[in-house]
């Protein structure tokens, strides 16, 4: 079906058409689109117009273009969250309508690093608990987590199958985790984490490094969470002041 009958810029029509075709399942997630020559011919537009549309669709994370290979439809994020809202991974998975689970990998205590001493305002004698886990959604691995907590704030005995570290810390200390300072870093394939999360080679990761605080501004938890970028989408509301 040709799309030249609309008065808007052609590349905008191409974007709308391709989005509708993806929504309708004509082009499925992770499926390769026709070549630029064939797709431009199908739509009745020039290859220059098609390329402009594909460029914008790639910026919007609808597609991925791989040089010398082709153009592929990206998977839709299963979980979306405003980054200004502080949710545990457990809550995010539940809000996505899935069952959260935990694969425990390791747990240890160690002497604090210089960064730990600075983060937690602790002394060199205080030990730091380090917990390594994989969070699952309906049994599928979606987040790789490393959590660091001052041992004085963490219970000596707890179930490694407990989902939310937030809940454990709040119950043990009788305080609520209210805020966090977050740093977000997109990365590509990671030799260790990508394999643990069963990622395709082209699947990117989003790394959230967060220092969480109790309501009295006491630092309690430093977490490094690796999210599968094709499963999670984060957004933020910015206000002009």
PDB file of N, CA and C in Angstrom, residues 164-230:
ATOM      1  N   UNK A 164      12.789  -8.954  48.381  1.00  0.00           N
ATOM      2  CA  UNK A 164      13.149  -7.548  48.469  1.00  0.00           C
ATOM      3  C   UNK A 164      14.135  -7.275  49.600  1.00  0.00           C
ATOM      4  N   UNK A 165      15.327  -6.806  49.235  1.00  0.00           N
ATOM      5  CA  UNK A 165      16.287  -6.353  50.237  1.00  0.00           C
ATOM      6  C   UNK A 165      15.712  -5.165  50.996  1.00  0.00           C
ATOM      7  N   UNK A 166      14.934  -4.327  50.301  1.00  0.00           N
ATOM      8  CA  UNK A 166      14.273  -3.198  50.960  1.00  0.00           C
ATOM      9  C   UNK A 166      13.490  -3.690  52.183  1.00  0.00           C
ATOM     10  N   UNK A 167      12.645  -4.708  51.972  1.00  0.00           N
ATOM     11  CA  UNK A 167      11.790  -5.210  53.057  1.00  0.00           C
ATOM     12  C   UNK A 167      12.624  -5.738  54.212  1.00  0.00           C
ATOM     13  N   UNK A 168      13.690  -6.464  53.905  1.00  0.00           N
ATOM     14  CA  UNK A 168      14.549  -7.033  54.948  1.00  0.00           C
ATOM     15  C   UNK A 168      15.178  -5.929  55.788  1.00  0.00           C
ATOM     16  N   UNK A 169      15.711  -4.918  55.123  1.00  0.00           N
ATOM     17  CA  UNK A 169      16.383  -3.827  55.834  1.00  0.00           C
ATOM     18  C   UNK A 169      15.396  -3.001  56.652  1.00  0.00           C
ATOM     19  N   UNK A 170      14.220  -2.744  56.104  1.00  0.00           N
ATOM     20  CA  UNK A 170      13.239  -1.938  56.825  1.00  0.00           C
ATOM     21  C   UNK A 170      12.710  -2.681  58.049  1.00  0.00           C
ATOM     22  N   UNK A 171      12.453  -3.976  57.909  1.00  0.00           N
ATOM     23  CA  UNK A 171      11.955  -4.755  59.044  1.00  0.00           C
ATOM     24  C   UNK A 171      13.020  -4.900  60.128  1.00  0.00           C
ATOM     25  N   UNK A 172      14.265  -5.095  59.712  1.00  0.00           N
ATOM     26  CA  UNK A 172      15.343  -5.308  60.678  1.00  0.00           C
ATOM     27  C   UNK A 172      15.672  -4.033  61.444  1.00  0.00           C
ATOM     28  N   UNK A 173      15.607  -2.894  60.777  1.00  0.00           N
ATOM     29  CA  UNK A 173      16.024  -1.636  61.393  1.00  0.00           C
ATOM     30  C   UNK A 173      14.867  -0.765  61.875  1.00  0.00           C
ATOM     31  N   UNK A 174      13.651  -1.129  61.527  1.00  0.00           N
ATOM     32  CA  UNK A 174      12.505  -0.320  61.934  1.00  0.00           C
ATOM     33  C   UNK A 174      12.500   1.061  61.316  1.00  0.00           C
ATOM     34  N   UNK A 175      13.094   1.183  60.132  1.00  0.00           N
ATOM     35  CA  UNK A 175      13.150   2.463  59.428  1.00  0.00           C
ATOM     36  C   UNK A 175      12.768   2.240  57.970  1.00  0.00           C
ATOM     37  N   UNK A 176      12.315   3.300  57.323  1.00  0.00           N
ATOM     38  CA  UNK A 176      11.876   3.206  55.934  1.00  0.00           C
ATOM     39  C   UNK A 176      12.938   3.783  55.001  1.00  0.00           C
ATOM     40  N   UNK A 177      13.210   3.063  53.917  1.00  0.00           N
ATOM     41  CA  UNK A 177      14.082   3.594  52.872  1.00  0.00           C
ATOM     42  C   UNK A 177      13.260   4.577  52.047  1.00  0.00           C
ATOM     43  N   UNK A 178      13.707   5.818  52.011  1.00  0.00           N
ATOM     44  CA  UNK A 178      12.883   6.875  51.409  1.00  0.00           C
ATOM     45  C   UNK A 178      13.454   7.466  50.116  1.00  0.00           C
ATOM     46  N   UNK A 179      14.762   7.384  49.915  1.00  0.00           N
ATOM     47  CA  UNK A 179      15.314   8.012  48.723  1.00  0.00           C
ATOM     48  C   UNK A 179      16.655   7.397  48.364  1.00  0.00           C
ATOM     49  N   UNK A 180      17.110   7.706  47.164  1.00  0.00           N
ATOM     50  CA  UNK A 180      18.381   7.178  46.683  1.00  0.00           C
ATOM     51  C   UNK A 180      18.997   8.150  45.694  1.00  0.00           C
ATOM     52  N   UNK A 181      20.314   8.145  45.647  1.00  0.00           N
ATOM     53  CA  UNK A 181      21.050   8.884  44.615  1.00  0.00           C
ATOM     54  C   UNK A 181      21.454   7.869  43.555  1.00  0.00           C
ATOM     55  N   UNK A 182      21.051   8.141  42.300  1.00  0.00           N
ATOM     56  CA  UNK A 182      21.173   7.140  41.242  1.00  0.00           C
ATOM     57  C   UNK A 182      22.041   7.628  40.096  1.00  0.00           C
ATOM     58  N   UNK A 183      22.875   6.728  39.612  1.00  0.00           N
ATOM     59  CA  UNK A 183      23.668   6.969  38.404  1.00  0.00           C
ATOM     60  C   UNK A 183      23.295   5.890  37.391  1.00  0.00           C
ATOM     61  N   UNK A 184      23.001   6.295  36.146  1.00  0.00           N
ATOM     62  CA  UNK A 184      22.584   5.358  35.106  1.00  0.00           C
ATOM     63  C   UNK A 184      23.652   5.309  34.022  1.00  0.00           C
ATOM     64  N   UNK A 185      24.039   4.092  33.647  1.00  0.00           N
ATOM     65  CA  UNK A 185      25.043   3.915  32.607  1.00  0.00           C
ATOM     66  C   UNK A 185      24.561   2.847  31.620  1.00  0.00           C
ATOM     67  N   UNK A 186      24.429   3.174  30.338  1.00  0.00           N
ATOM     68  CA  UNK A 186      24.149   2.140  29.338  1.00  0.00           C
ATOM     69  C   UNK A 186      25.454   1.465  28.918  1.00  0.00           C
ATOM     70  N   UNK A 187      25.434   0.157  28.816  1.00  0.00           N
ATOM     71  CA  UNK A 187      26.622  -0.565  28.357  1.00  0.00           C
ATOM     72  C   UNK A 187      26.191  -1.614  27.345  1.00  0.00           C
ATOM     73  N   UNK A 188      27.144  -2.115  26.585  1.00  0.00           N
ATOM     74  CA  UNK A 188      26.864  -3.169  25.623  1.00  0.00           C
ATOM     75  C   UNK A 188      27.007  -4.541  26.258  1.00  0.00           C
ATOM     76  N   UNK A 189      27.457  -5.469  25.474  1.00  0.00           N
ATOM     77  CA  UNK A 189      27.595  -6.846  25.943  1.00  0.00           C
ATOM     78  C   UNK A 189      28.631  -6.916  27.070  1.00  0.00           C
ATOM     79  N   UNK A 190      28.285  -7.639  28.140  1.00  0.00           N
ATOM     80  CA  UNK A 190      29.172  -7.815  29.296  1.00  0.00           C
ATOM     81  C   UNK A 190      29.488  -9.306  29.405  1.00  0.00           C
ATOM     82  N   UNK A 191      30.774  -9.629  29.429  1.00  0.00           N
ATOM     83  CA  UNK A 191      31.188 -11.036  29.372  1.00  0.00           C
ATOM     84  C   UNK A 191      30.513 -11.900  30.428  1.00  0.00           C
ATOM     85  N   UNK A 192      30.378 -11.388  31.645  1.00  0.00           N
ATOM     86  CA  UNK A 192      29.790 -12.170  32.726  1.00  0.00           C
ATOM     87  C   UNK A 192      28.275 -11.975  32.803  1.00  0.00           C
ATOM     88  N   UNK A 193      27.842 -10.733  32.927  1.00  0.00           N
ATOM     89  CA  UNK A 193      26.434 -10.449  33.210  1.00  0.00           C
ATOM     90  C   UNK A 193      25.534 -10.842  32.050  1.00  0.00           C
ATOM     91  N   UNK A 194      25.946 -10.571  30.819  1.00  0.00           N
ATOM     92  CA  UNK A 194      25.101 -10.890  29.672  1.00  0.00           C
ATOM     93  C   UNK A 194      24.829 -12.384  29.579  1.00  0.00           C
ATOM     94  N   UNK A 195      25.795 -13.190  29.936  1.00  0.00           N
ATOM     95  CA  UNK A 195      25.583 -14.633  29.930  1.00  0.00           C
ATOM     96  C   UNK A 195      24.643 -15.060  31.051  1.00  0.00           C
ATOM     97  N   UNK A 196      24.806 -14.455  32.229  1.00  0.00           N
ATOM     98  CA  UNK A 196      23.925 -14.781  33.354  1.00  0.00           C
ATOM     99  C   UNK A 196      22.479 -14.438  33.024  1.00  0.00           C
ATOM    100  N   UNK A 197      22.264 -13.306  32.352  1.00  0.00           N
ATOM    101  CA  UNK A 197      20.913 -12.866  32.015  1.00  0.00           C
ATOM    102  C   UNK A 197      20.413 -13.448  30.695  1.00  0.00           C
ATOM    103  N   UNK A 198      21.227 -14.324  30.096  1.00  0.00           N
ATOM    104  CA  UNK A 198      20.844 -15.005  28.854  1.00  0.00           C
ATOM    105  C   UNK A 198      20.509 -14.012  27.745  1.00  0.00           C
ATOM    106  N   UNK A 199      21.369 -13.001  27.609  1.00  0.00           N
ATOM    107  CA  UNK A 199      21.164 -11.946  26.617  1.00  0.00           C
ATOM    108  C   UNK A 199      21.682 -12.376  25.245  1.00  0.00           C
ATOM    109  N   UNK A 200      21.006 -11.917  24.206  1.00  0.00           N
ATOM    110  CA  UNK A 200      21.567 -12.020  22.870  1.00  0.00           C
ATOM    111  C   UNK A 200      22.774 -11.082  22.780  1.00  0.00           C
ATOM    112  N   UNK A 201      23.726 -11.371  21.891  1.00  0.00           N
ATOM    113  CA  UNK A 201      24.923 -10.526  21.793  1.00  0.00           C
ATOM    114  C   UNK A 201      24.625  -9.050  21.561  1.00  0.00           C
ATOM    115  N   UNK A 202      23.511  -8.739  20.876  1.00  0.00           N
ATOM    116  CA  UNK A 202      23.205  -7.343  20.574  1.00  0.00           C
ATOM    117  C   UNK A 202      22.393  -6.660  21.660  1.00  0.00           C
ATOM    118  N   UNK A 203      21.975  -7.398  22.687  1.00  0.00           N
ATOM    119  CA  UNK A 203      21.147  -6.812  23.744  1.00  0.00           C
ATOM    120  C   UNK A 203      21.997  -5.967  24.684  1.00  0.00           C
ATOM    121  N   UNK A 204      21.625  -4.698  24.817  1.00  0.00           N
ATOM    122  CA  UNK A 204      22.352  -3.797  25.705  1.00  0.00           C
ATOM    123  C   UNK A 204      21.880  -3.972  27.145  1.00  0.00           C
ATOM    124  N   UNK A 205      22.641  -3.409  28.063  1.00  0.00           N
ATOM    125  CA  UNK A 205      22.305  -3.440  29.481  1.00  0.00           C
ATOM    126  C   UNK A 205      22.215  -2.006  30.007  1.00  0.00           C
ATOM    127  N   UNK A 206      21.336  -1.807  30.965  1.00  0.00           N
ATOM    128  CA  UNK A 206      21.275  -0.548  31.702  1.00  0.00           C
ATOM    129  C   UNK A 206      21.751  -0.820  33.117  1.00  0.00           C
ATOM    130  N   UNK A 207      22.757  -0.073  33.550  1.00  0.00           N
ATOM    131  CA  UNK A 207      23.310  -0.259  34.886  1.00  0.00           C
ATOM    132  C   UNK A 207      22.854   0.896  35.766  1.00  0.00           C
ATOM    133  N   UNK A 208      22.174   0.561  36.861  1.00  0.00           N
ATOM    134  CA  UNK A 208      21.766   1.553  37.856  1.00  0.00           C
ATOM    135  C   UNK A 208      22.621   1.366  39.104  1.00  0.00           C
ATOM    136  N   UNK A 209      23.409   2.395  39.421  1.00  0.00           N
ATOM    137  CA  UNK A 209      24.213   2.395  40.639  1.00  0.00           C
ATOM    138  C   UNK A 209      23.528   3.339  41.622  1.00  0.00           C
ATOM    139  N   UNK A 210      23.083   2.782  42.753  1.00  0.00           N
ATOM    140  CA  UNK A 210      22.239   3.567  43.653  1.00  0.00           C
ATOM    141  C   UNK A 210      22.710   3.448  45.102  1.00  0.00           C
ATOM    142  N   UNK A 211      22.778   4.592  45.771  1.00  0.00           N
ATOM    143  CA  UNK A 211      23.026   4.623  47.197  1.00  0.00           C
ATOM    144  C   UNK A 211      21.713   5.017  47.868  1.00  0.00           C
ATOM    145  N   UNK A 212      21.164   4.080  48.648  1.00  0.00           N
ATOM    146  CA  UNK A 212      19.857   4.267  49.274  1.00  0.00           C
ATOM    147  C   UNK A 212      20.011   4.765  50.708  1.00  0.00           C
ATOM    148  N   UNK A 213      19.006   5.541  51.127  1.00  0.00           N
ATOM    149  CA  UNK A 213      19.050   6.161  52.457  1.00  0.00           C
ATOM    150  C   UNK A 213      17.765   5.868  53.230  1.00  0.00           C
ATOM    151  N   UNK A 214      17.932   5.720  54.565  1.00  0.00           N
ATOM    152  CA  UNK A 214      16.773   5.724  55.442  1.00  0.00           C
ATOM    153  C   UNK A 214      16.216   7.144  55.513  1.00  0.00           C
ATOM    154  N   UNK A 215      15.048   7.269  56.166  1.00  0.00           N
ATOM    155  CA  UNK A 215      14.371   8.560  56.262  1.00  0.00           C
ATOM    156  C   UNK A 215      15.179   9.616  57.024  1.00  0.00           C
ATOM    157  N   UNK A 216      16.128   9.167  57.842  1.00  0.00           N
ATOM    158  CA  UNK A 216      16.961  10.113  58.587  1.00  0.00           C
ATOM    159  C   UNK A 216      18.264  10.432  57.842  1.00  0.00           C
ATOM    160  N   UNK A 217      18.281  10.161  56.529  1.00  0.00           N
ATOM    161  CA  UNK A 217      19.449  10.411  55.669  1.00  0.00           C
ATOM    162  C   UNK A 217      20.635   9.512  55.998  1.00  0.00           C
ATOM    163  N   UNK A 218      20.382   8.384  56.628  1.00  0.00           N
ATOM    164  CA  UNK A 218      21.453   7.424  56.924  1.00  0.00           C
ATOM    165  C   UNK A 218      21.628   6.490  55.720  1.00  0.00           C
ATOM    166  N   UNK A 219      22.834   6.440  55.127  1.00  0.00           N
ATOM    167  CA  UNK A 219      23.049   5.531  53.992  1.00  0.00           C
ATOM    168  C   UNK A 219      22.997   4.076  54.452  1.00  0.00           C
ATOM    169  N   UNK A 220      22.263   3.252  53.701  1.00  0.00           N
ATOM    170  CA  UNK A 220      22.029   1.884  54.159  1.00  0.00           C
ATOM    171  C   UNK A 220      22.380   0.832  53.110  1.00  0.00           C
ATOM    172  N   UNK A 221      22.224   1.147  51.844  1.00  0.00           N
ATOM    173  CA  UNK A 221      22.372   0.126  50.801  1.00  0.00           C
ATOM    174  C   UNK A 221      22.968   0.744  49.548  1.00  0.00           C
ATOM    175  N   UNK A 222      24.043   0.139  49.062  1.00  0.00           N
ATOM    176  CA  UNK A 222      24.592   0.511  47.770  1.00  0.00           C
ATOM    177  C   UNK A 222      24.366  -0.658  46.824  1.00  0.00           C
ATOM    178  N   UNK A 223      23.649  -0.417  45.753  1.00  0.00           N
ATOM    179  CA  UNK A 223      23.322  -1.499  44.826  1.00  0.00           C
ATOM    180  C   UNK A 223      23.799  -1.158  43.423  1.00  0.00           C
ATOM    181  N   UNK A 224      24.266  -2.191  42.741  1.00  0.00           N
ATOM    182  CA  UNK A 224      24.605  -2.089  41.320  1.00  0.00           C
ATOM    183  C   UNK A 224      23.739  -3.117  40.612  1.00  0.00           C
ATOM    184  N   UNK A 225      22.765  -2.635  39.861  1.00  0.00           N
ATOM    185  CA  UNK A 225      21.806  -3.509  39.196  1.00  0.00           C
ATOM    186  C   UNK A 225      21.953  -3.401  37.684  1.00  0.00           C
ATOM    187  N   UNK A 226      22.096  -4.556  37.042  1.00  0.00           N
ATOM    188  CA  UNK A 226      22.196  -4.629  35.590  1.00  0.00           C
ATOM    189  C   UNK A 226      20.846  -5.084  35.042  1.00  0.00           C
ATOM    190  N   UNK A 227      20.174  -4.207  34.295  1.00  0.00           N
ATOM    191  CA  UNK A 227      18.862  -4.504  33.733  1.00  0.00           C
ATOM    192  C   UNK A 227      19.004  -4.836  32.247  1.00  0.00           C
ATOM    193  N   UNK A 228      18.251  -5.823  31.785  1.00  0.00           N
ATOM    194  CA  UNK A 228      18.187  -6.093  30.350  1.00  0.00           C
ATOM    195  C   UNK A 228      17.439  -4.937  29.685  1.00  0.00           C
ATOM    196  N   UNK A 229      18.128  -4.238  28.793  1.00  0.00           N
ATOM    197  CA  UNK A 229      17.553  -3.019  28.223  1.00  0.00           C
ATOM    198  C   UNK A 229      16.327  -3.297  27.368  1.00  0.00           C
ATOM    199  N   UNK A 230      16.187  -4.523  26.847  1.00  0.00           N
ATOM    200  CA  UNK A 230      14.999  -4.812  26.047  1.00  0.00           C
ATOM    201  C   UNK A 230      13.807  -5.181  26.918  1.00  0.00           C
TER     202      UNK A 230
END
